[in-house]
Coordinates of C-alpha atoms and ligand atoms in Angstrom, one line a residue:
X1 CA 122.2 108.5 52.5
X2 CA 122.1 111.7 54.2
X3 CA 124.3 113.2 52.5
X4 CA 122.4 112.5 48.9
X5 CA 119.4 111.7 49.7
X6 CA 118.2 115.7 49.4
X7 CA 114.7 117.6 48.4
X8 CA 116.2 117.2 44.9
X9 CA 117.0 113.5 44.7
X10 CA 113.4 113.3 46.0
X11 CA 112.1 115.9 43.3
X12 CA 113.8 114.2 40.3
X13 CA 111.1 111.4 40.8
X14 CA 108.5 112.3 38.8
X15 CA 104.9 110.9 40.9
X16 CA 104.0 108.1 38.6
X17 CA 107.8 107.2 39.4
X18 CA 107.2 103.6 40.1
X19 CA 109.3 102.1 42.9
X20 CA 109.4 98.0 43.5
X21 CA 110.9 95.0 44.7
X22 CA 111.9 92.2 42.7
X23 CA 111.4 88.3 42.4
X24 CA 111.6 85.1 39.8
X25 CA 109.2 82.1 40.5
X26 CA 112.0 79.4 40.5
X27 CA 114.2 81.5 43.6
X28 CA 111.7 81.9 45.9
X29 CA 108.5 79.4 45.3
X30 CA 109.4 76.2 45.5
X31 CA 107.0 73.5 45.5
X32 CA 108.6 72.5 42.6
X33 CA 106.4 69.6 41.9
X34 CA 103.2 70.4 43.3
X35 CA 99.4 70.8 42.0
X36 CA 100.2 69.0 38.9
X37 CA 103.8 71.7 38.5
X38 CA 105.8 70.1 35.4
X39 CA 109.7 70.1 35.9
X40 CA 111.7 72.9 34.3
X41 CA 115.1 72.9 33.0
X42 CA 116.4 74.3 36.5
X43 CA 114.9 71.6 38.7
X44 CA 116.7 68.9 36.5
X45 CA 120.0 71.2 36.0
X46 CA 119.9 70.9 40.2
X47 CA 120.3 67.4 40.1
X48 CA 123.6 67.3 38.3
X49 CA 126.4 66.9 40.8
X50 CA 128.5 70.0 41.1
X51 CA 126.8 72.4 39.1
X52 CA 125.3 74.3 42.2
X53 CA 128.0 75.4 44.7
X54 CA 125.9 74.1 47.8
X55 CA 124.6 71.0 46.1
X56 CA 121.1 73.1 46.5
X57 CA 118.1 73.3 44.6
X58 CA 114.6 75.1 44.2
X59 CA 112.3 72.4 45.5
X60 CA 111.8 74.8 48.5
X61 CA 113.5 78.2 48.5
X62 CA 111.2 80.8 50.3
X63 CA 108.2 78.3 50.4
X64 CA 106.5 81.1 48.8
X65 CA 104.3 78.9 47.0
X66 CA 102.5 78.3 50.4
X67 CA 103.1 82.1 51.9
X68 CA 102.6 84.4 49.7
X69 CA 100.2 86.1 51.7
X70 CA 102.1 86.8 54.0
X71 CA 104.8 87.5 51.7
X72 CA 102.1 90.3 49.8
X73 CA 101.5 91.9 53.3
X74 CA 105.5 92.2 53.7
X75 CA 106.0 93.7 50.4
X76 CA 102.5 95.8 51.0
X77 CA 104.7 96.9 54.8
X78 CA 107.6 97.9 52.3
X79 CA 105.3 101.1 50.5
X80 CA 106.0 100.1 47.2
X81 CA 104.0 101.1 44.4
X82 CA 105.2 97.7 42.0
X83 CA 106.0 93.9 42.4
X84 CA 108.2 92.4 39.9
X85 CA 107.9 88.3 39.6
X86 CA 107.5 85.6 36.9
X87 CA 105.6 83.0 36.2
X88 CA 106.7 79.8 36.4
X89 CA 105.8 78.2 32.5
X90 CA 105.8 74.7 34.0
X91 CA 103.5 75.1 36.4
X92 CA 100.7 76.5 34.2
X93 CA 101.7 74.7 31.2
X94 CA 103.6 71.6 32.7
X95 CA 105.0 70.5 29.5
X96 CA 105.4 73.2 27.3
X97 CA 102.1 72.3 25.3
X98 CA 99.5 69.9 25.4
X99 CA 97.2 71.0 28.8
X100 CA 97.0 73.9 30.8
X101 CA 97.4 73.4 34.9
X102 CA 94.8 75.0 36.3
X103 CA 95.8 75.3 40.0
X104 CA 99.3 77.0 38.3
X105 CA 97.2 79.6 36.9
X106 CA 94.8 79.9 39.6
X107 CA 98.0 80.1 41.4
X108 CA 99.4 83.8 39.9
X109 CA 95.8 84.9 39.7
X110 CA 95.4 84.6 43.8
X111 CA 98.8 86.4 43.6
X112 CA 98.1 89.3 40.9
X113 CA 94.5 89.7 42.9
X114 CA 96.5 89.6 46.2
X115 CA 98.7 92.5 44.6
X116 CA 96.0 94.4 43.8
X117 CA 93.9 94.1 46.5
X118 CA 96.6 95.6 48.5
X119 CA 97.1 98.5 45.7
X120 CA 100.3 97.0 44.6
X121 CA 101.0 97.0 41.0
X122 CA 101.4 93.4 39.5
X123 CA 104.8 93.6 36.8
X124 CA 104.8 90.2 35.3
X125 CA 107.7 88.2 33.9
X126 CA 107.3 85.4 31.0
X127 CA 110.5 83.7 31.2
X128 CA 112.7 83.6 33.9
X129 CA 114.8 81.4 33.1
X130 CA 112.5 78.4 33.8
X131 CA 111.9 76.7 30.7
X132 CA 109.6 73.4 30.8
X133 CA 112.2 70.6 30.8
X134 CA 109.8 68.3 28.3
X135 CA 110.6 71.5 25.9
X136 CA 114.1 71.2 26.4
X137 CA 114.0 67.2 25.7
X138 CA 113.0 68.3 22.2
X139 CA 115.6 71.2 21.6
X140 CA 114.8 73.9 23.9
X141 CA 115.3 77.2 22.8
X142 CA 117.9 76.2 20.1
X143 CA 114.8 74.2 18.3
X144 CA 112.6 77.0 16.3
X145 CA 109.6 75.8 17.4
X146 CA 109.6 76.2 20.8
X147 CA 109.1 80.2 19.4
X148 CA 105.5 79.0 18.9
X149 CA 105.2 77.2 21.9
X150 CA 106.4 80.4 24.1
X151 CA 103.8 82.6 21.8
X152 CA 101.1 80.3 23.1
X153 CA 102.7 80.7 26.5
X154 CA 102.4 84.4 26.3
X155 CA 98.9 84.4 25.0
X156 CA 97.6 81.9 27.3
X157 CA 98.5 84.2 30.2
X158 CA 97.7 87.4 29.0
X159 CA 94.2 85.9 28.4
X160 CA 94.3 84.9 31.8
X161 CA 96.0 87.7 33.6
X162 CA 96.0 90.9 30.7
X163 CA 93.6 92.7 32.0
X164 CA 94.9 92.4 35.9
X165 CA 98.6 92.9 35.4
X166 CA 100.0 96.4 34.4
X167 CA 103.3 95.0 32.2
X168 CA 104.2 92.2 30.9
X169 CA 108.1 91.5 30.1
X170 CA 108.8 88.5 27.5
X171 CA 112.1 87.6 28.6
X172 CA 114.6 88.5 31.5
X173 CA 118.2 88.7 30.7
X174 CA 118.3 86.6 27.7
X175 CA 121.7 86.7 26.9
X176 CA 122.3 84.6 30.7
X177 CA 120.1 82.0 29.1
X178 CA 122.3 82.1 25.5
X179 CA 125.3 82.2 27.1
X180 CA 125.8 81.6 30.3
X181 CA 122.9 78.1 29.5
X182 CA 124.0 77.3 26.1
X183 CA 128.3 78.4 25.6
X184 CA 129.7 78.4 29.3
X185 CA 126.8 75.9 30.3
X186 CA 127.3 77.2 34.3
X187 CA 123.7 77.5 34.0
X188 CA 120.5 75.3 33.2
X189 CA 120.2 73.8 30.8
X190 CA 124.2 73.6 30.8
X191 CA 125.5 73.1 26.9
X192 CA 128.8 74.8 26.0
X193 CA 128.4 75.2 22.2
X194 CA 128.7 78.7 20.6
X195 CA 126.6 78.1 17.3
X196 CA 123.8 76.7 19.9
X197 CA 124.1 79.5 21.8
X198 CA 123.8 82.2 19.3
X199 CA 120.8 80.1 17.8
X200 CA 118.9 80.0 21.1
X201 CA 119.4 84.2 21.1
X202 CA 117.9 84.7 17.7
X203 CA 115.5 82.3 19.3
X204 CA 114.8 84.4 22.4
X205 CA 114.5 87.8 20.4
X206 CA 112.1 86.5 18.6
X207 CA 110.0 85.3 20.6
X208 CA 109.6 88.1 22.4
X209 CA 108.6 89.7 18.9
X210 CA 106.1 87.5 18.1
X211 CA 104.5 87.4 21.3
X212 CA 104.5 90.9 21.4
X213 CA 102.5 91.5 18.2
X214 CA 100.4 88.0 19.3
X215 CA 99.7 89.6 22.6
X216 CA 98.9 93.2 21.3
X217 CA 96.6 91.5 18.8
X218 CA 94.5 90.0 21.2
X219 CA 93.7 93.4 22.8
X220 CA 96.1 92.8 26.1
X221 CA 96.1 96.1 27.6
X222 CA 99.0 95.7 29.9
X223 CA 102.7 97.4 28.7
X224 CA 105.2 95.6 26.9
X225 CA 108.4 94.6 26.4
X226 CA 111.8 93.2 27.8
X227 CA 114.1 93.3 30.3
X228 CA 117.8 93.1 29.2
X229 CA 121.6 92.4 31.7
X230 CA 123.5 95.2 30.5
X231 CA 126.9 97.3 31.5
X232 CA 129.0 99.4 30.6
X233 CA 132.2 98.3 29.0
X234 CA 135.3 99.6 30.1
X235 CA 139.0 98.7 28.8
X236 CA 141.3 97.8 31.2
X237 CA 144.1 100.4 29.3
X238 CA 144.1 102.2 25.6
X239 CA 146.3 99.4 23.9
X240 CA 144.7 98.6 20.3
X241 CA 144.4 94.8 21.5
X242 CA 142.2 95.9 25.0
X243 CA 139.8 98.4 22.8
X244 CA 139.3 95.9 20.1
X245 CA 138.2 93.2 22.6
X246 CA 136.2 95.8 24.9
X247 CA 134.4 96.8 21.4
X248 CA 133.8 92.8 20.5
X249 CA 132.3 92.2 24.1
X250 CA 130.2 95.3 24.8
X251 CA 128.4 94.1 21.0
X252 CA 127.9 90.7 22.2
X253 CA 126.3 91.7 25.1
X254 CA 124.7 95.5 24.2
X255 CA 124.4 95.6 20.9
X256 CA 123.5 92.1 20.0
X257 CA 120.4 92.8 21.9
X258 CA 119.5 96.6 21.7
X259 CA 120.1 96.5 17.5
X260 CA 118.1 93.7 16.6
X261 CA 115.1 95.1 19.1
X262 CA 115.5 99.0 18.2
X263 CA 116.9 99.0 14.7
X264 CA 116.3 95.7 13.4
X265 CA 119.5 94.4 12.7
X266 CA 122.4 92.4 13.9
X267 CA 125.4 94.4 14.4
X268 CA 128.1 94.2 11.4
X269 CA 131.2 93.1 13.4
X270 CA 129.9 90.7 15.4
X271 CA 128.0 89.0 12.5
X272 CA 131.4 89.0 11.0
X273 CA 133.6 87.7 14.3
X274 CA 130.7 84.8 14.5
X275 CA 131.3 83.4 10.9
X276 CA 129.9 80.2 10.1
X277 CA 128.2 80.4 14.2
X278 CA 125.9 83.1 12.9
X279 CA 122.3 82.9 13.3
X280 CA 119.9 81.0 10.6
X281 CA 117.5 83.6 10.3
X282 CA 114.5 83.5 8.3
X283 CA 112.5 86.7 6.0
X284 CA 110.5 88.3 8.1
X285 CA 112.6 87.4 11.6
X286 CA 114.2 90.7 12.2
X287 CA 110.9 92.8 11.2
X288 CA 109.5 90.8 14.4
X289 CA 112.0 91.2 16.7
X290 CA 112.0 95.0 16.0
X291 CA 108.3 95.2 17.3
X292 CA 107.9 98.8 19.1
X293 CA 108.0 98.5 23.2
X294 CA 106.3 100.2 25.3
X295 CA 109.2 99.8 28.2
X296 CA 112.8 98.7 28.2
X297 CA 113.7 96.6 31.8
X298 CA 117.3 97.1 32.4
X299 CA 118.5 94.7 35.2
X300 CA 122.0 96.0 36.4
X301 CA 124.6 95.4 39.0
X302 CA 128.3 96.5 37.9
X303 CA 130.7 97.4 34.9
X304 CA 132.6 95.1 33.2
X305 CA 136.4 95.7 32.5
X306 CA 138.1 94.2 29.7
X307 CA 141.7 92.9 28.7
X308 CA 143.1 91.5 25.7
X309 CA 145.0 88.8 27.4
X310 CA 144.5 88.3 31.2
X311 CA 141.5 88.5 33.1
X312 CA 140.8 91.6 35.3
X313 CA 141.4 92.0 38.8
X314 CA 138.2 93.4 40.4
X315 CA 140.2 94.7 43.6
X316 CA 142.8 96.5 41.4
X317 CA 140.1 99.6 40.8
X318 CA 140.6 99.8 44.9
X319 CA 136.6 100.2 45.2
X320 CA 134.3 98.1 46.9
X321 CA 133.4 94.4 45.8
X322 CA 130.4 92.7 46.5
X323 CA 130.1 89.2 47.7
X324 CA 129.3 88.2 44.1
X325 CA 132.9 88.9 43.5
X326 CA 131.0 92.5 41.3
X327 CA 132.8 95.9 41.8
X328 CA 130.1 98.0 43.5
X329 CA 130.3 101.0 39.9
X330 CA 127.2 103.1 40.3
X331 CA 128.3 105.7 37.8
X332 CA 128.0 103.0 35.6
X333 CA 124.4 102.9 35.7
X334 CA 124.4 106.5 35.1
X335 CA 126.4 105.9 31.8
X336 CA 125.0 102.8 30.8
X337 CA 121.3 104.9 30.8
X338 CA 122.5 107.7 29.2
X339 CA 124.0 105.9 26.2
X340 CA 120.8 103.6 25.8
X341 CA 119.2 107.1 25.7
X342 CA 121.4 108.5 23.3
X343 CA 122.2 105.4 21.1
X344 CA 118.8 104.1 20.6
X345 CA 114.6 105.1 20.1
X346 CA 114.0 104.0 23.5
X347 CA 110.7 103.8 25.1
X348 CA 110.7 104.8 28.7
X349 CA 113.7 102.6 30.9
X350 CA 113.1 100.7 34.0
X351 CA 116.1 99.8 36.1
X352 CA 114.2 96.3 37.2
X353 CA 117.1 94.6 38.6
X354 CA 119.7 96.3 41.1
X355 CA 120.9 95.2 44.1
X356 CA 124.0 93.6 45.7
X357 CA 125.1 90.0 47.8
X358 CA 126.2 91.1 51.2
X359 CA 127.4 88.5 53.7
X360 CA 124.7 89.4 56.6
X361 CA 124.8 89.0 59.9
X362 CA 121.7 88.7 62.4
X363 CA 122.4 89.7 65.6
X364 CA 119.3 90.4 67.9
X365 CA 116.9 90.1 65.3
X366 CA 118.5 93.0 63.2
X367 CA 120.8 92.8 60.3
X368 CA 122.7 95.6 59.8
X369 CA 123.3 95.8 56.3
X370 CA 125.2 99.3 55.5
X371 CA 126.8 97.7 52.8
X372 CA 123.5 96.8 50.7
X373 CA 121.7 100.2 51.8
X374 CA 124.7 102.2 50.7
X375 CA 124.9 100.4 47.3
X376 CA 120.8 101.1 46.5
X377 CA 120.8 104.6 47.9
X378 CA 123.8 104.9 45.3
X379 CA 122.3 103.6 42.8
X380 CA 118.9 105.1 43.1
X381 CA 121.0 109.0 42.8
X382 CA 122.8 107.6 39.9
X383 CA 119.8 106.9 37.9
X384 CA 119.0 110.7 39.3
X385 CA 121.7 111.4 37.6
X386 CA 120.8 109.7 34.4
X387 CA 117.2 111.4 34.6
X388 CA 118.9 115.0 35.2
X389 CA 120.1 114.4 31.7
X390 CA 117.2 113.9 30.0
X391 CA 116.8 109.9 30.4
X392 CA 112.9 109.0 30.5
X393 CA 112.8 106.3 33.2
X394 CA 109.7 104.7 34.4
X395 CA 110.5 102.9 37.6
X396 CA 113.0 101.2 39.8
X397 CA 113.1 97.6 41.4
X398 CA 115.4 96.1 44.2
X399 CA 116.7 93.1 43.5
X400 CA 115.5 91.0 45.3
X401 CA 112.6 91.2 47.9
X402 CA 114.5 88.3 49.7
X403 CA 116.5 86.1 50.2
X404 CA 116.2 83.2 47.3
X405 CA 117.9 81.0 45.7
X406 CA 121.1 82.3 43.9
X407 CA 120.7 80.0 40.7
X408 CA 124.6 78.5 40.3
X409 CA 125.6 80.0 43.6
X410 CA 122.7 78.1 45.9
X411 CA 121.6 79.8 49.0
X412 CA 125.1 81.3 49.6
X413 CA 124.4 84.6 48.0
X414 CA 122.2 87.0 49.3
X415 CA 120.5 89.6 48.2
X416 CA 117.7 90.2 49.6
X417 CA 116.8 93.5 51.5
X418 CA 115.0 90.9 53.8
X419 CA 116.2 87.8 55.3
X420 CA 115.2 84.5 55.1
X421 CA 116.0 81.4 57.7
X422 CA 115.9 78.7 55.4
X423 CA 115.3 76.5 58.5
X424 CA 112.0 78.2 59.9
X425 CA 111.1 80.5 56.8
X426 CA 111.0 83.6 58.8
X427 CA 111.6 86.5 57.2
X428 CA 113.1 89.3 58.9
X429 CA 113.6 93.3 57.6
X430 CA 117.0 94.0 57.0
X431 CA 118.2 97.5 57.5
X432 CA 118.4 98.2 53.6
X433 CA 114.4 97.3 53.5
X434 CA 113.8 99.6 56.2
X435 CA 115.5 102.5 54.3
X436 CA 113.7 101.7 51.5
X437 CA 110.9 101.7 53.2
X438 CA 111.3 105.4 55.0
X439 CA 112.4 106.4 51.4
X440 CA 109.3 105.4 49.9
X441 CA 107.6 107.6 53.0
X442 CA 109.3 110.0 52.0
X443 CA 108.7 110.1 48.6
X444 CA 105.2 110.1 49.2
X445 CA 104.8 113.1 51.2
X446 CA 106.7 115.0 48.5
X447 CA 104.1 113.4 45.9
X448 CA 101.2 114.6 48.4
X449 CA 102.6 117.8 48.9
X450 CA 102.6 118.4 45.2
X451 CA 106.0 119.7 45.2
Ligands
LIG501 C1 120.2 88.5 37.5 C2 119.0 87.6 37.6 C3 118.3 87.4 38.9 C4 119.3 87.4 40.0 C5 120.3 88.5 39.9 C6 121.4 88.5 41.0 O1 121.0 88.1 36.5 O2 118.0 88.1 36.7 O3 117.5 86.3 38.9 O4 119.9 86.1 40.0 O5 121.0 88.4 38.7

């Protein structure tokens, strides 16, 4: 990034700036029924026909179950200061309750030692999505109870891991798991039903509440809090009938989340547009959820635009589209941080998800990736941006490390910054890792200089 990447972008990063890379257990470990592993909603969602584009599944992925050594030393090669990855709740706690699996958790404590052996910071993820399939037999996240059971979770590996780890997020994206697993169903555990869906959110956001005050109870030393899919919300022209739905979606996906968490509320309108789908929620319930954070993960990739009546064509804007189908909108990060900034109390933001699907090519044992370099070296000076305007951020994370398994869209996405040959597991720098990496160099020698 030449041309951007100056003595300032490098001097708006403040030296405990923390740069990462980015995982979840079910895309890259496999061994997805091994040492006494429990099946999660995602390994049985795989075995429907047709809900995976490639007919794929997580039974393998990266293998990293088996190499994550080798995997530590790659992301130790990479400079980062931070590793983002979850914890796969099945394979500590294979049904949900009932016994612990030891091996899981000696498991993450091989990796979290590994990390920090190599002066890598361990940033831990609760849920990732991969919900023990025995809960799901008795309601999943739409019965109240398994609020208790993910409290336990939470507790359980904060008294295993709390003192090694240095932040633990309750729940990544949880509006993908509400909607896109509960009302669209194009995700596990794949039930279209509003009310359900709604339910399973209150569900989510509270969970994360309780475990939070559970988990600060208990002395766990580590920061907390959440990590939330957010964008901007753009209308695709000023009629009344574009705003009005642009309003409706940006509070189902922003404000349904951000309210409840920062002021402890649902927001008006979108109470009202749900009617009789509203959320049962009980005294007490939004008191929880409101639990101060000590971080806010922001996972983001592009803006959404919104029309009253036809769905948008992501070419029209004439920019750059990603293989995801996902306009490549950096500016959008800048504005989405800013408002979060301006909107709500925010504790300090991590971006802990960006990144784009590129279709790569290896030739000669190079892949050379401008696309994905230029969309992170974008992105990185638009959160610049966001911090030259008074945003407190706390750290940035490439999504993903690797290559993994794209959840609906199998191994046909890919966005890792290295590659993976799902064949022969070899992993192989792309050209975006090794910008990343002389970034990092770079931004260490300005943290050494003390400039
Ligand atoms: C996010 C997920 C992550 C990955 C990226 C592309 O929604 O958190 O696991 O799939 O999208």
């Amino acid at each position: 990034m030449n041309n951007i990447e100056t003595a300032d972008l490098h001097a708006t990063f403040p030296d405990d700036f923390v740069w990462g890379v980015a995982t979840s257990a079910y895309q890259i470990e496999g061994a997805a029924d091994q040492d006494g592993k429990g099946l999660s909603i995602w390994d049985t969602f795989c075995r429907q026909p047709g809900v995976i584009a490639d007919n794929s599944n997580g039974d393998i992925a990266c293998d990293h179950y088996h190499r994550w050594e080798e995997d530590l030393d790659m992301i130790a090669g990479l400079g980062v200061d931070a590793y983002r990855f979850s914890v796969s709740w099945p394979r500590v706690r294979p049904g949900g309750s009932g016994d612990w699996n030891e091996a899981g958790l000696a498991f993450y404590e091989r990796l979290v030692d590994g990390l920090l052996a190599r002066g890598i910071k361990p940033y831990l993820t609760l849920n990732h999505w991969d919900l023990p399939d025995e809960l799901q037999a008795g309601g999943g996240w739409a019965n109240r109870a398994t609020v208790d059971r993910f409290v336990e979770y939470a507790l359980g590996i904060a008294y295993r891991l709390g003192d090694k780890v240095v932040s633990i997020a309750t729940h990544n994206e949880p509006w993908v798991v509400a909607v896109l697993g509960h009302e669209s169903g194009v995700f596990a555990p794949g039930i279209k039903n509003r009310q359900t869906a709604i339910q399973v959110s209150h569900h989510l956001l509270l969970s994360h509440g309780l475990a939070l005050q559970a988990l600060r109870e208990s002395g766990c030393k580590a920061s907390l809090g959440i990590v939330l899919n957010l964008s901007p919300m753009h209308a695709a022209s000023d009629a009344p009938a574009d705003l009005a739905k642009t309003r409706l979606e940006d509070g189902r996906l922003l404000r349904w989340y951000m309210d409840p968490l920062f002021k402890g509320r649902y927001p008006q309108d979108i109470l009202d547009d749900l009617g009789d789908d509203a959320p049962v929620v009980h005294a007490g319930d939004m008191r929880a959820i409101a639990t101060a954070m000590d971080f806010l993960g922001v996972n983001y990739y592009s803006r959404s635009v919104v029309s009253a009546d036809k769905p948008w064509d992501v070419h029209s804007s004439g920019r750059d589209v990603t293989d995801m189908g996902w306009e490549v909108y950096p500016e959008g990060l800048t504005e989405l941080l800013v408002r979060l900034h301006r909107d709500y109390p925010v504790p300090p933001l991590y971006v802990t998800e960006n990144g784009g699907a590129f279709k790569d090519q290896l030739s000669d044992g190079r892949i050379h990736d401008t696309g994905r370099t230029d969309y992170i070296q974008r992105h990185i000076a638009a959160m610049a941006d966001a911090m030259r305007e008074g945003v407190r951020m706390g750290g940035y994370m490439v999504w993903s490390l690797m290559d993994n398994f794209e959840w609906a869209s199998g191994y046909e996405k890919r966005f890792g910054i290295v590659h993976v040959d799902y064949d022969t597991q070899i992993r192989t720098l792309k050209d975006s890792a090794r910008w990343y990496r002389d970034f990092l160099g770079r931004q260490k020698i300005k943290r050494s200089s003390g400039q």
